[in-house]
PDB file of C-alpha atoms in Angstrom:
ATOM      1  CA  MET A   1      -4.069  16.849   5.716  1.00 46.00           C
ATOM      2  CA  GLY A   2      -6.778  17.117   8.510  1.00 46.00           C
ATOM      3  CA  ALA A   3      -6.449  20.857   9.025  1.00 42.00           C
ATOM      4  CA  VAL A   4      -6.460  23.096   5.882  1.00 58.00           C
ATOM      5  CA  PRO A   5      -6.071  26.590   7.455  1.00 75.00           C
ATOM      6  CA  LEU A   6      -3.306  26.456   9.970  1.00 87.00           C
ATOM      7  CA  PRO A   7      -4.603  26.703  13.548  1.00 90.00           C
ATOM      8  CA  GLU A   8      -3.091  29.247  15.845  1.00 91.00           C
ATOM      9  CA  TRP A   9      -1.906  26.522  18.229  1.00 95.00           C
ATOM     10  CA  ALA A  10       0.358  25.094  15.345  1.00 95.00           C
ATOM     11  CA  SER A  11       2.992  27.785  16.118  1.00 95.00           C
ATOM     12  CA  GLU A  12       3.426  26.263  19.603  1.00 96.00           C
ATOM     13  CA  PRO A  13       5.677  23.262  20.185  1.00 97.00           C
ATOM     14  CA  CYS A  14       3.696  20.165  18.766  1.00 97.00           C
ATOM     15  CA  ILE A  15       3.950  16.374  19.117  1.00 97.00           C
ATOM     16  CA  MET A  16       2.981  13.970  16.323  1.00 98.00           C
ATOM     17  CA  GLY A  17       2.246  10.189  16.237  1.00 97.00           C
ATOM     18  CA  ILE A  18       2.646   8.024  13.230  1.00 97.00           C
ATOM     19  CA  ASP A  19       1.345   4.474  12.723  1.00 96.00           C
ATOM     20  CA  GLU A  20       0.225   2.138   9.823  1.00 96.00           C
ATOM     21  CA  ALA A  21      -2.605  -0.084   8.783  1.00 95.00           C
ATOM     22  CA  GLY A  22      -2.490  -2.908   6.340  1.00 93.00           C
ATOM     23  CA  ARG A  23       1.234  -3.953   6.249  1.00 93.00           C
ATOM     24  CA  GLY A  24       0.491  -7.615   6.259  1.00 91.00           C
ATOM     25  CA  PRO A  25      -2.515  -8.182   3.958  1.00 92.00           C
ATOM     26  CA  VAL A  26      -2.219  -9.342   0.317  1.00 92.00           C
ATOM     27  CA  LEU A  27      -5.170  -7.149  -0.699  1.00 93.00           C
ATOM     28  CA  GLY A  28      -5.611  -3.450  -0.672  1.00 92.00           C
ATOM     29  CA  PRO A  29      -3.640  -0.476   0.186  1.00 95.00           C
ATOM     30  CA  MET A  30      -1.071   0.134   3.025  1.00 96.00           C
ATOM     31  CA  VAL A  31      -2.008   3.359   4.908  1.00 97.00           C
ATOM     32  CA  TYR A  32       0.241   5.468   7.020  1.00 97.00           C
ATOM     33  CA  GLY A  33      -1.562   7.836   9.385  1.00 97.00           C
ATOM     34  CA  CYS A  34      -0.518  10.767  11.655  1.00 97.00           C
ATOM     35  CA  LEU A  35      -2.155  12.644  14.431  1.00 96.00           C
ATOM     36  CA  TYR A  36      -0.631  15.897  15.805  1.00 97.00           C
ATOM     37  CA  CYS A  37      -1.420  18.540  18.398  1.00 96.00           C
ATOM     38  CA  ARG A  38       0.308  21.075  20.677  1.00 96.00           C
ATOM     39  CA  LEU A  39       2.612  19.567  23.388  1.00 95.00           C
ATOM     40  CA  SER A  40       0.417  21.209  26.023  1.00 93.00           C
ATOM     41  CA  TYR A  41      -2.660  19.139  24.749  1.00 94.00           C
ATOM     42  CA  GLN A  42      -1.072  15.731  25.800  1.00 87.00           C
ATOM     43  CA  GLN A  43      -3.008  15.441  29.061  1.00 84.00           C
ATOM     44  CA  THR A  44      -6.324  16.029  27.306  1.00 90.00           C
ATOM     45  CA  LEU A  45      -5.345  13.562  24.472  1.00 87.00           C
ATOM     46  CA  SER A  46      -4.970  10.817  27.151  1.00 83.00           C
ATOM     47  CA  SER A  47      -8.562  11.342  28.207  1.00 82.00           C
ATOM     48  CA  LEU A  48      -9.966  10.826  24.601  1.00 82.00           C
ATOM     49  CA  ASN A  49      -9.933   7.014  24.945  1.00 77.00           C
ATOM     50  CA  PHE A  50      -7.689   6.472  21.973  1.00 79.00           C
ATOM     51  CA  ALA A  51      -6.250   2.971  21.863  1.00 69.00           C
ATOM     52  CA  ASP A  52      -4.383   0.667  19.574  1.00 61.00           C
ATOM     53  CA  SER A  53      -6.886   0.402  16.659  1.00 66.00           C
ATOM     54  CA  LYS A  54      -6.444  -3.375  16.521  1.00 72.00           C
ATOM     55  CA  THR A  55      -8.046  -3.564  20.123  1.00 74.00           C
ATOM     56  CA  LEU A  56     -11.200  -1.731  19.102  1.00 81.00           C
ATOM     57  CA  LYS A  57     -14.272  -2.812  17.346  1.00 86.00           C
ATOM     58  CA  GLU A  58     -15.009  -1.155  13.921  1.00 89.00           C
ATOM     59  CA  GLU A  59     -17.949   0.946  15.272  1.00 91.00           C
ATOM     60  CA  LYS A  60     -15.707   2.399  18.104  1.00 91.00           C
ATOM     61  CA  ARG A  61     -12.845   3.093  15.669  1.00 92.00           C
ATOM     62  CA  GLU A  62     -15.430   4.934  13.395  1.00 93.00           C
ATOM     63  CA  GLU A  63     -16.642   6.902  16.320  1.00 92.00           C
ATOM     64  CA  LEU A  64     -13.213   7.930  17.546  1.00 93.00           C
ATOM     65  CA  PHE A  65     -12.189   8.883  14.087  1.00 94.00           C
ATOM     66  CA  GLU A  66     -15.071  11.262  13.603  1.00 94.00           C
ATOM     67  CA  ASN A  67     -14.442  12.727  17.063  1.00 93.00           C
ATOM     68  CA  LEU A  68     -10.863  13.469  16.248  1.00 93.00           C
ATOM     69  CA  LYS A  69     -11.727  14.943  12.961  1.00 94.00           C
ATOM     70  CA  SER A  70     -14.107  17.444  14.764  1.00 93.00           C
ATOM     71  CA  ASP A  71     -11.632  18.445  17.455  1.00 94.00           C
ATOM     72  CA  PRO A  72     -10.119  21.883  16.603  1.00 94.00           C
ATOM     73  CA  SER A  73      -7.012  21.064  18.788  1.00 95.00           C
ATOM     74  CA  LEU A  74      -6.016  18.128  16.545  1.00 96.00           C
ATOM     75  CA  GLY A  75      -4.596  17.721  13.082  1.00 96.00           C
ATOM     76  CA  TRP A  76      -4.196  14.501  11.092  1.00 96.00           C
ATOM     77  CA  GLY A  77      -3.071  13.115   7.695  1.00 96.00           C
ATOM     78  CA  VAL A  78      -2.719  10.020   5.763  1.00 97.00           C
ATOM     79  CA  ASP A  79      -0.572   8.573   3.054  1.00 97.00           C
ATOM     80  CA  VAL A  80      -2.489   5.725   1.033  1.00 97.00           C
ATOM     81  CA  ILE A  81      -0.072   3.505  -0.804  1.00 96.00           C
ATOM     82  CA  ASP A  82      -1.961   1.687  -3.567  1.00 94.00           C
ATOM     83  CA  PRO A  83      -1.446  -2.044  -3.942  1.00 93.00           C
ATOM     84  CA  ARG A  84      -0.071  -1.492  -7.579  1.00 91.00           C
ATOM     85  CA  ASP A  85       2.552   0.960  -6.167  1.00 93.00           C
ATOM     86  CA  LEU A  86       3.626  -1.497  -3.570  1.00 93.00           C
ATOM     87  CA  SER A  87       3.972  -4.334  -6.184  1.00 90.00           C
ATOM     88  CA  ALA A  88       5.852  -2.144  -8.638  1.00 91.00           C
ATOM     89  CA  LYS A  89       8.311  -0.851  -6.080  1.00 93.00           C
ATOM     90  CA  MET A  90       9.085  -4.362  -4.763  1.00 92.00           C
ATOM     91  CA  LEU A  91       9.480  -5.983  -8.123  1.00 86.00           C
ATOM     92  CA  GLN A  92      11.182  -3.163 -10.280  1.00 88.00           C
ATOM     93  CA  ARG A  93      14.848  -3.531 -11.280  1.00 85.00           C
ATOM     94  CA  ASP A  94      16.198  -1.344  -8.293  1.00 90.00           C
ATOM     95  CA  LYS A  95      13.807  -3.036  -5.731  1.00 92.00           C
ATOM     96  CA  ILE A  96      12.480  -1.167  -2.752  1.00 94.00           C
ATOM     97  CA  ASN A  97      11.611  -3.438   0.179  1.00 94.00           C
ATOM     98  CA  LEU A  98       8.591  -2.960   2.424  1.00 94.00           C
ATOM     99  CA  ASN A  99      10.552  -1.514   5.314  1.00 95.00           C
ATOM    100  CA  GLU A 100      11.948   1.312   3.044  1.00 96.00           C
ATOM    101  CA  ILE A 101       8.529   2.000   1.592  1.00 96.00           C
ATOM    102  CA  SER A 102       7.259   2.307   5.232  1.00 97.00           C
ATOM    103  CA  HIS A 103      10.143   4.682   6.184  1.00 97.00           C
ATOM    104  CA  ASN A 104       9.492   6.905   3.192  1.00 97.00           C
ATOM    105  CA  SER A 105       5.906   7.086   3.847  1.00 97.00           C
ATOM    106  CA  ALA A 106       6.447   8.025   7.532  1.00 97.00           C
ATOM    107  CA  MET A 107       9.087  10.676   6.546  1.00 98.00           C
ATOM    108  CA  GLY A 108       6.674  11.985   3.903  1.00 97.00           C
ATOM    109  CA  LEU A 109       4.049  12.730   6.484  1.00 98.00           C
ATOM    110  CA  VAL A 110       6.602  14.495   8.713  1.00 98.00           C
ATOM    111  CA  ARG A 111       7.800  16.523   5.789  1.00 98.00           C
ATOM    112  CA  ARG A 112       4.054  17.423   4.960  1.00 97.00           C
ATOM    113  CA  VAL A 113       3.279  18.600   8.412  1.00 97.00           C
ATOM    114  CA  LEU A 114       6.380  20.681   8.694  1.00 97.00           C
ATOM    115  CA  ASP A 115       5.649  22.241   5.311  1.00 96.00           C
ATOM    116  CA  LEU A 116       2.261  23.207   6.610  1.00 95.00           C
ATOM    117  CA  GLY A 117       4.035  25.459   9.078  1.00 96.00           C
ATOM    118  CA  VAL A 118       3.423  23.141  12.210  1.00 97.00           C
ATOM    119  CA  PHE A 119       6.115  23.571  14.726  1.00 97.00           C
ATOM    120  CA  LEU A 120       6.958  19.910  15.473  1.00 97.00           C
ATOM    121  CA  THR A 121       9.250  19.228  18.265  1.00 97.00           C
ATOM    122  CA  GLU A 122       8.558  15.650  19.069  1.00 98.00           C
ATOM    123  CA  VAL A 123       7.485  12.601  16.906  1.00 98.00           C
ATOM    124  CA  TYR A 124       6.515   9.190  18.075  1.00 98.00           C
ATOM    125  CA  VAL A 125       6.697   6.252  15.630  1.00 97.00           C
ATOM    126  CA  ASP A 126       6.027   2.591  15.824  1.00 92.00           C
ATOM    127  CA  THR A 127       9.100   0.941  14.837  1.00 92.00           C
ATOM    128  CA  VAL A 128       9.769  -0.786  11.424  1.00 94.00           C
ATOM    129  CA  GLY A 129      12.958  -2.723  11.568  1.00 93.00           C
ATOM    130  CA  ASP A 130      15.664  -1.936  14.006  1.00 94.00           C
ATOM    131  CA  ALA A 131      14.340   0.846  16.314  1.00 95.00           C
ATOM    132  CA  ASP A 132      17.714   2.509  16.777  1.00 96.00           C
ATOM    133  CA  LYS A 133      18.704   2.654  13.163  1.00 96.00           C
ATOM    134  CA  TYR A 134      15.269   4.018  12.180  1.00 97.00           C
ATOM    135  CA  ARG A 135      15.489   6.704  14.763  1.00 97.00           C
ATOM    136  CA  GLU A 136      18.934   7.711  13.478  1.00 97.00           C
ATOM    137  CA  LYS A 137      17.452   7.826   9.944  1.00 97.00           C
ATOM    138  CA  LEU A 138      14.672   9.931  10.976  1.00 98.00           C
ATOM    139  CA  SER A 139      16.939  12.239  13.073  1.00 97.00           C
ATOM    140  CA  ALA A 140      19.279  12.739  10.169  1.00 97.00           C
ATOM    141  CA  ARG A 141      16.502  13.795   7.838  1.00 97.00           C
ATOM    142  CA  PHE A 142      14.889  16.043  10.474  1.00 98.00           C
ATOM    143  CA  PRO A 143      17.483  17.212  12.910  1.00 96.00           C
ATOM    144  CA  GLY A 144      15.306  19.767  14.545  1.00 93.00           C
ATOM    145  CA  VAL A 145      12.775  17.118  15.730  1.00 97.00           C
ATOM    146  CA  LYS A 146      13.099  14.620  18.673  1.00 98.00           C
ATOM    147  CA  PHE A 147      12.041  11.111  17.594  1.00 98.00           C
ATOM    148  CA  VAL A 148      10.882   8.358  19.860  1.00 97.00           C
ATOM    149  CA  VAL A 149      10.745   4.995  17.895  1.00 97.00           C
ATOM    150  CA  SER A 150       9.330   2.128  19.905  1.00 95.00           C
ATOM    151  CA  LYS A 151       7.888  -1.221  19.549  1.00 93.00           C
ATOM    152  CA  LYS A 152       4.081  -1.126  20.408  1.00 91.00           C
ATOM    153  CA  ALA A 153       4.113   2.606  20.375  1.00 93.00           C
ATOM    154  CA  ASP A 154       0.366   2.444  19.314  1.00 90.00           C
ATOM    155  CA  SER A 155      -0.353   1.099  22.861  1.00 88.00           C
ATOM    156  CA  LEU A 156       2.174   3.149  24.719  1.00 92.00           C
ATOM    157  CA  TYR A 157       1.464   6.714  23.410  1.00 94.00           C
ATOM    158  CA  PRO A 158      -2.029   8.230  22.961  1.00 93.00           C
ATOM    159  CA  VAL A 159      -0.756  10.269  20.037  1.00 95.00           C
ATOM    160  CA  VAL A 160       0.285   7.187  18.246  1.00 95.00           C
ATOM    161  CA  SER A 161      -2.907   5.447  19.166  1.00 94.00           C
ATOM    162  CA  GLY A 162      -4.811   8.200  17.670  1.00 94.00           C
ATOM    163  CA  ALA A 163      -2.769   7.874  14.394  1.00 95.00           C
ATOM    164  CA  SER A 164      -3.463   4.137  14.443  1.00 94.00           C
ATOM    165  CA  ILE A 165      -7.165   4.861  14.330  1.00 94.00           C
ATOM    166  CA  VAL A 166      -6.596   7.400  11.373  1.00 96.00           C
ATOM    167  CA  ALA A 167      -4.821   4.750   9.566  1.00 96.00           C
ATOM    168  CA  LYS A 168      -7.019   1.817  10.262  1.00 94.00           C
ATOM    169  CA  VAL A 169     -10.317   3.712   9.453  1.00 95.00           C
ATOM    170  CA  THR A 170      -8.906   5.105   6.265  1.00 96.00           C
ATOM    171  CA  ARG A 171      -7.847   1.549   5.085  1.00 95.00           C
ATOM    172  CA  ASP A 172     -11.157  -0.001   6.102  1.00 93.00           C
ATOM    173  CA  ARG A 173     -13.074   2.622   4.137  1.00 93.00           C
ATOM    174  CA  SER A 174     -10.835   2.378   1.188  1.00 92.00           C
ATOM    175  CA  LEU A 175     -11.357  -1.402   0.997  1.00 89.00           C
ATOM    176  CA  ARG A 176     -15.197  -1.064   1.527  1.00 88.00           C
ATOM    177  CA  ASP A 177     -15.452   1.661  -1.182  1.00 87.00           C
ATOM    178  CA  TRP A 178     -12.890  -0.171  -3.590  1.00 86.00           C
ATOM    179  CA  VAL A 179     -14.002   0.149  -7.162  1.00 81.00           C
ATOM    180  CA  LEU A 180     -12.767  -3.098  -8.871  1.00 80.00           C
ATOM    181  CA  ASP A 181     -11.409  -2.170 -12.282  1.00 76.00           C
ATOM    182  CA  GLU A 182     -12.071  -5.618 -13.700  1.00 68.00           C
ATOM    183  CA  THR A 183     -15.874  -5.461 -13.519  1.00 61.00           C
ATOM    184  CA  ALA A 184     -16.313  -7.375 -16.879  1.00 54.00           C
ATOM    185  CA  GLN A 185     -14.848 -10.444 -15.096  1.00 65.00           C
ATOM    186  CA  ASN A 186     -17.778 -10.771 -12.779  1.00 73.00           C
ATOM    187  CA  ILE A 187     -15.478 -10.443  -9.800  1.00 79.00           C
ATOM    188  CA  THR A 188     -17.262 -10.568  -6.397  1.00 81.00           C
ATOM    189  CA  ARG A 189     -16.311  -8.716  -3.240  1.00 82.00           C
ATOM    190  CA  ASN A 190     -16.122 -11.702  -0.956  1.00 85.00           C
ATOM    191  CA  PHE A 191     -12.425 -11.349  -0.409  1.00 88.00           C
ATOM    192  CA  GLY A 192     -12.640 -11.687   3.367  1.00 86.00           C
ATOM    193  CA  SER A 193     -10.030  -9.725   5.611  1.00 86.00           C
ATOM    194  CA  GLY A 194      -7.332  -9.723   2.790  1.00 88.00           C
ATOM    195  CA  TYR A 195      -4.864 -11.484   5.255  1.00 88.00           C
ATOM    196  CA  PRO A 196      -3.044 -14.369   3.664  1.00 87.00           C
ATOM    197  CA  GLY A 197      -4.355 -16.930   6.334  1.00 89.00           C
ATOM    198  CA  ASP A 198      -8.016 -16.012   5.748  1.00 91.00           C
ATOM    199  CA  PRO A 199      -9.821 -18.829   3.956  1.00 93.00           C
ATOM    200  CA  ASP A 200     -12.070 -16.385   2.246  1.00 93.00           C
ATOM    201  CA  THR A 201      -9.173 -14.560   0.852  1.00 91.00           C
ATOM    202  CA  LYS A 202      -7.311 -17.749  -0.316  1.00 91.00           C
ATOM    203  CA  ALA A 203     -10.621 -18.738  -2.055  1.00 90.00           C
ATOM    204  CA  TRP A 204     -11.175 -15.221  -3.730  1.00 90.00           C
ATOM    205  CA  LEU A 205      -7.467 -15.387  -4.918  1.00 89.00           C
ATOM    206  CA  GLU A 206      -8.021 -18.807  -6.461  1.00 87.00           C
ATOM    207  CA  LYS A 207     -11.199 -17.888  -8.123  1.00 86.00           C
ATOM    208  CA  ASN A 208      -9.897 -14.643  -9.618  1.00 84.00           C
ATOM    209  CA  LYS A 209      -6.422 -15.397 -10.825  1.00 83.00           C
ATOM    210  CA  HIS A 210      -5.947 -14.966 -14.650  1.00 77.00           C
ATOM    211  CA  PRO A 211      -3.497 -17.238 -16.588  1.00 75.00           C
ATOM    212  CA  LEU A 212      -1.959 -14.227 -18.346  1.00 76.00           C
ATOM    213  CA  PHE A 213      -2.837 -10.981 -16.407  1.00 77.00           C
ATOM    214  CA  GLY A 214      -2.450 -12.434 -12.945  1.00 79.00           C
ATOM    215  CA  PHE A 215      -4.736 -10.877 -10.369  1.00 84.00           C
ATOM    216  CA  PRO A 216      -7.081  -7.840 -10.146  1.00 85.00           C
ATOM    217  CA  THR A 217      -5.452  -4.544  -9.174  1.00 87.00           C
ATOM    218  CA  LEU A 218      -6.679  -4.926  -5.647  1.00 91.00           C
ATOM    219  CA  VAL A 219      -3.968  -7.580  -5.124  1.00 91.00           C
ATOM    220  CA  ARG A 220      -0.276  -6.984  -4.114  1.00 91.00           C
ATOM    221  CA  PHE A 221       0.963  -9.530  -6.588  1.00 83.00           C
ATOM    222  CA  SER A 222       4.563  -9.030  -5.160  1.00 85.00           C
ATOM    223  CA  TRP A 223       3.526 -10.844  -1.994  1.00 85.00           C
ATOM    224  CA  GLY A 224       4.755 -14.438  -1.648  1.00 83.00           C
ATOM    225  CA  THR A 225       1.228 -15.528  -0.893  1.00 83.00           C
ATOM    226  CA  CYS A 226       0.588 -15.140  -4.690  1.00 82.00           C
ATOM    227  CA  THR A 227       3.383 -17.151  -6.057  1.00 80.00           C
ATOM    228  CA  PRO A 228       1.734 -20.550  -5.625  1.00 80.00           C
ATOM    229  CA  TYR A 229      -1.318 -19.440  -7.760  1.00 76.00           C
ATOM    230  CA  PHE A 230       0.792 -18.834 -10.820  1.00 74.00           C
ATOM    231  CA  LYS A 231       2.162 -22.440 -11.288  1.00 77.00           C
ATOM    232  CA  ASP A 232      -0.131 -23.004 -14.207  1.00 73.00           C
ATOM    233  CA  CYS A 233       0.079 -19.578 -15.723  1.00 76.00           C
ATOM    234  CA  ILE A 234       1.423 -18.488 -19.155  1.00 77.00           C
ATOM    235  CA  GLN A 235       5.184 -17.815 -19.496  1.00 73.00           C
ATOM    236  CA  VAL A 236       5.893 -14.191 -20.589  1.00 72.00           C
ATOM    237  CA  LEU A 237       8.921 -13.293 -22.643  1.00 72.00           C
ATOM    238  CA  TRP A 238       9.901  -9.955 -23.646  1.00 65.00           C
ATOM    239  CA  GLU A 239      13.057  -8.315 -25.147  1.00 64.00           C
ATOM    240  CA  CYS A 240      15.518  -6.139 -23.290  1.00 59.00           C
ATOM    241  CA  ASP A 241      18.251  -3.751 -24.598  1.00 50.00           C
ATOM    242  CA  LYS A 242      21.676  -5.243 -24.469  1.00 48.00           C
ATOM    243  CA  ASP A 243      23.087  -2.404 -22.402  1.00 51.00           C
ATOM    244  CA  GLU A 244      20.417  -2.996 -19.749  1.00 53.00           C
ATOM    245  CA  GLU A 245      21.211  -6.666 -19.313  1.00 51.00           C
ATOM    246  CA  GLU A 246      24.925  -7.646 -18.911  1.00 53.00           C
ATOM    247  CA  GLY A 247      25.788 -10.947 -20.644  1.00 50.00           C
ATOM    248  CA  SER A 248      23.381 -10.711 -23.605  1.00 46.00           C
ATOM    249  CA  THR A 249      24.733 -12.874 -26.403  1.00 48.00           C
ATOM    250  CA  ALA A 250      21.987 -12.114 -29.054  1.00 46.00           C
ATOM    251  CA  SER A 251      23.473 -10.897 -32.306  1.00 45.00           C
ATOM    252  CA  ASN A 252      20.885  -8.148 -32.493  1.00 48.00           C
ATOM    253  CA  GLY A 253      21.715  -6.669 -29.140  1.00 46.00           C
ATOM    254  CA  LYS A 254      18.432  -8.032 -27.726  1.00 47.00           C
ATOM    255  CA  LYS A 255      17.932 -10.633 -25.051  1.00 47.00           C
ATOM    256  CA  GLN A 256      14.644 -12.564 -24.158  1.00 46.00           C
ATOM    257  CA  LEU A 257      13.928 -12.334 -20.539  1.00 45.00           C
ATOM    258  CA  LYS A 258      11.270 -14.635 -18.660  1.00 46.00           C
ATOM    259  CA  LEU A 259       8.821 -13.087 -16.124  1.00 45.00           C
ATOM    260  CA  SER A 260       9.494 -15.564 -13.404  1.00 42.00           C
ATOM    261  CA  SER A 261       9.844 -13.398 -10.335  1.00 42.00           C
ATOM    262  CA  VAL A 262       6.070 -13.471  -9.833  1.00 42.00           C
ATOM    263  CA  GLY A 263       5.728 -17.065 -10.745  1.00 37.00           C
ATOM    264  CA  PHE A 264       4.566 -17.116 -14.467  1.00 35.00           C
ATOM    265  CA  THR A 265       5.922 -20.384 -15.522  1.00 33.00           C
ATOM    266  CA  GLY A 266       5.045 -23.483 -17.633  1.00 33.00           C
ATOM    267  CA  TYR A 267       1.707 -22.926 -19.132  1.00 34.00           C
ATOM    268  CA  LYS A 268       1.611 -22.171 -22.947  1.00 36.00           C
ATOM    269  CA  ARG A 269      -0.942 -21.105 -25.372  1.00 39.00           C
ATOM    270  CA  LYS A 270      -0.981 -20.713 -29.115  1.00 41.00           C
ATOM    271  CA  ILE A 271      -0.719 -17.140 -30.296  1.00 40.00           C
ATOM    272  CA  GLU A 272      -3.761 -17.301 -32.485  1.00 39.00           C
ATOM    273  CA  ASP A 273      -5.839 -17.812 -29.281  1.00 42.00           C
ATOM    274  CA  ILE A 274      -5.285 -14.297 -28.115  1.00 39.00           C
ATOM    275  CA  GLU A 275      -5.257 -12.598 -31.701  1.00 41.00           C
ATOM    276  CA  SER A 276      -8.047 -10.302 -32.593  1.00 41.00           C
ATOM    277  CA  SER A 277      -9.687 -12.778 -34.950  1.00 45.00           C
ATOM    278  CA  GLY A 278     -12.219 -13.260 -32.180  1.00 47.00           C
ATOM    279  CA  LYS A 279     -12.548 -16.958 -31.771  1.00 47.00           C
ATOM    280  CA  GLY A 280     -10.759 -18.055 -28.481  1.00 49.00           C
ATOM    281  CA  ARG A 281      -9.723 -14.495 -27.941  1.00 52.00           C
ATOM    282  CA  CYS A 282      -8.839 -13.591 -24.380  1.00 57.00           C
ATOM    283  CA  LYS A 283     -11.850 -11.940 -22.544  1.00 59.00           C
ATOM    284  CA  PHE A 284      -9.687  -9.179 -21.275  1.00 60.00           C
ATOM    285  CA  PHE A 285      -9.181  -7.990 -24.935  1.00 58.00           C
ATOM    286  CA  GLN A 286     -12.889  -8.649 -25.873  1.00 60.00           C
ATOM    287  CA  THR A 287     -14.416  -6.635 -23.038  1.00 59.00           C
ATOM    288  CA  ARG A 288     -12.068  -3.615 -23.719  1.00 59.00           C
ATOM    289  CA  LYS A 289     -12.597  -3.845 -27.615  1.00 62.00           C
ATOM    290  CA  LEU A 290      -8.900  -3.993 -28.110  1.00 65.00           C
ATOM    291  CA  GLU A 291      -7.594  -5.237 -31.583  1.00 67.00           C
ATOM    292  CA  LEU A 292      -4.239  -6.718 -32.790  1.00 67.00           C
ATOM    293  CA  VAL A 293      -2.373  -4.083 -34.973  1.00 68.00           C
ATOM    294  CA  THR A 294       0.308  -5.392 -37.224  1.00 67.00           C
ATOM    295  CA  LYS A 295       0.754  -2.533 -39.738  1.00 67.00           C
ATOM    296  CA  PHE A 296       1.447   1.079 -38.812  1.00 65.00           C
ATOM    297  CA  GLY A 297       1.444   4.159 -40.883  1.00 59.00           C
TER     298      GLY A 297
END
């Protein structure tokens, strides 16, 4: 969180704003940010020129972020959700959709600020899904706090505008400083804005798809944007325990399942091409010096 030692004003009635950055892009993390202060600081907060981060240039966002970080009357925090976590939650057996992930992140920030000892009385949130249902969900979890859930909250309430800046600058910096795990693949950083409609993003996805491993870890491979890129990829089969999959008819209690939910279909390759003999071996294994093991013990 922004404030490590709890400031004296935190024992007074406080308000908090919550907003996100990076919900739509196919690349990078989604970031939830919060800003909080004592209720009596609201008038001053209105004079700090916070605005919806999407309406500000990057230089202005950076300036405002540094200003709020140095303001002893403000506290802030972030929850950075890795693209791998987003994809895993949205594709796992018991799927968690993006709205629920967003709700959980926002509630996590409220919980963290309360656990710091801040006397939160009001929280303003930009809506995700139905505003009334979202407010009821938040109020049921935190009955001692008043919640205001509104569309365009980042342009209506300065405390949410500040949270918007916290989230956006944190995401921008995360992308700017992102260390690509797949350095052996000569991947460039020319991925554009990360939004599905960006031509640079589309070109980067096309260039950096892998027929077996899909995309680099920067990519949210659960996004529908990715599906068309997998039309020529390798079909992946694995075995699943019978008690985990109803309807299995295999005599040994196993059933082969196809990884089709992310578009791996059609393309086939002989197994010897990816064995550890070396010739024709997948570059992924070569660069990591991984060998095929067939005997154990």
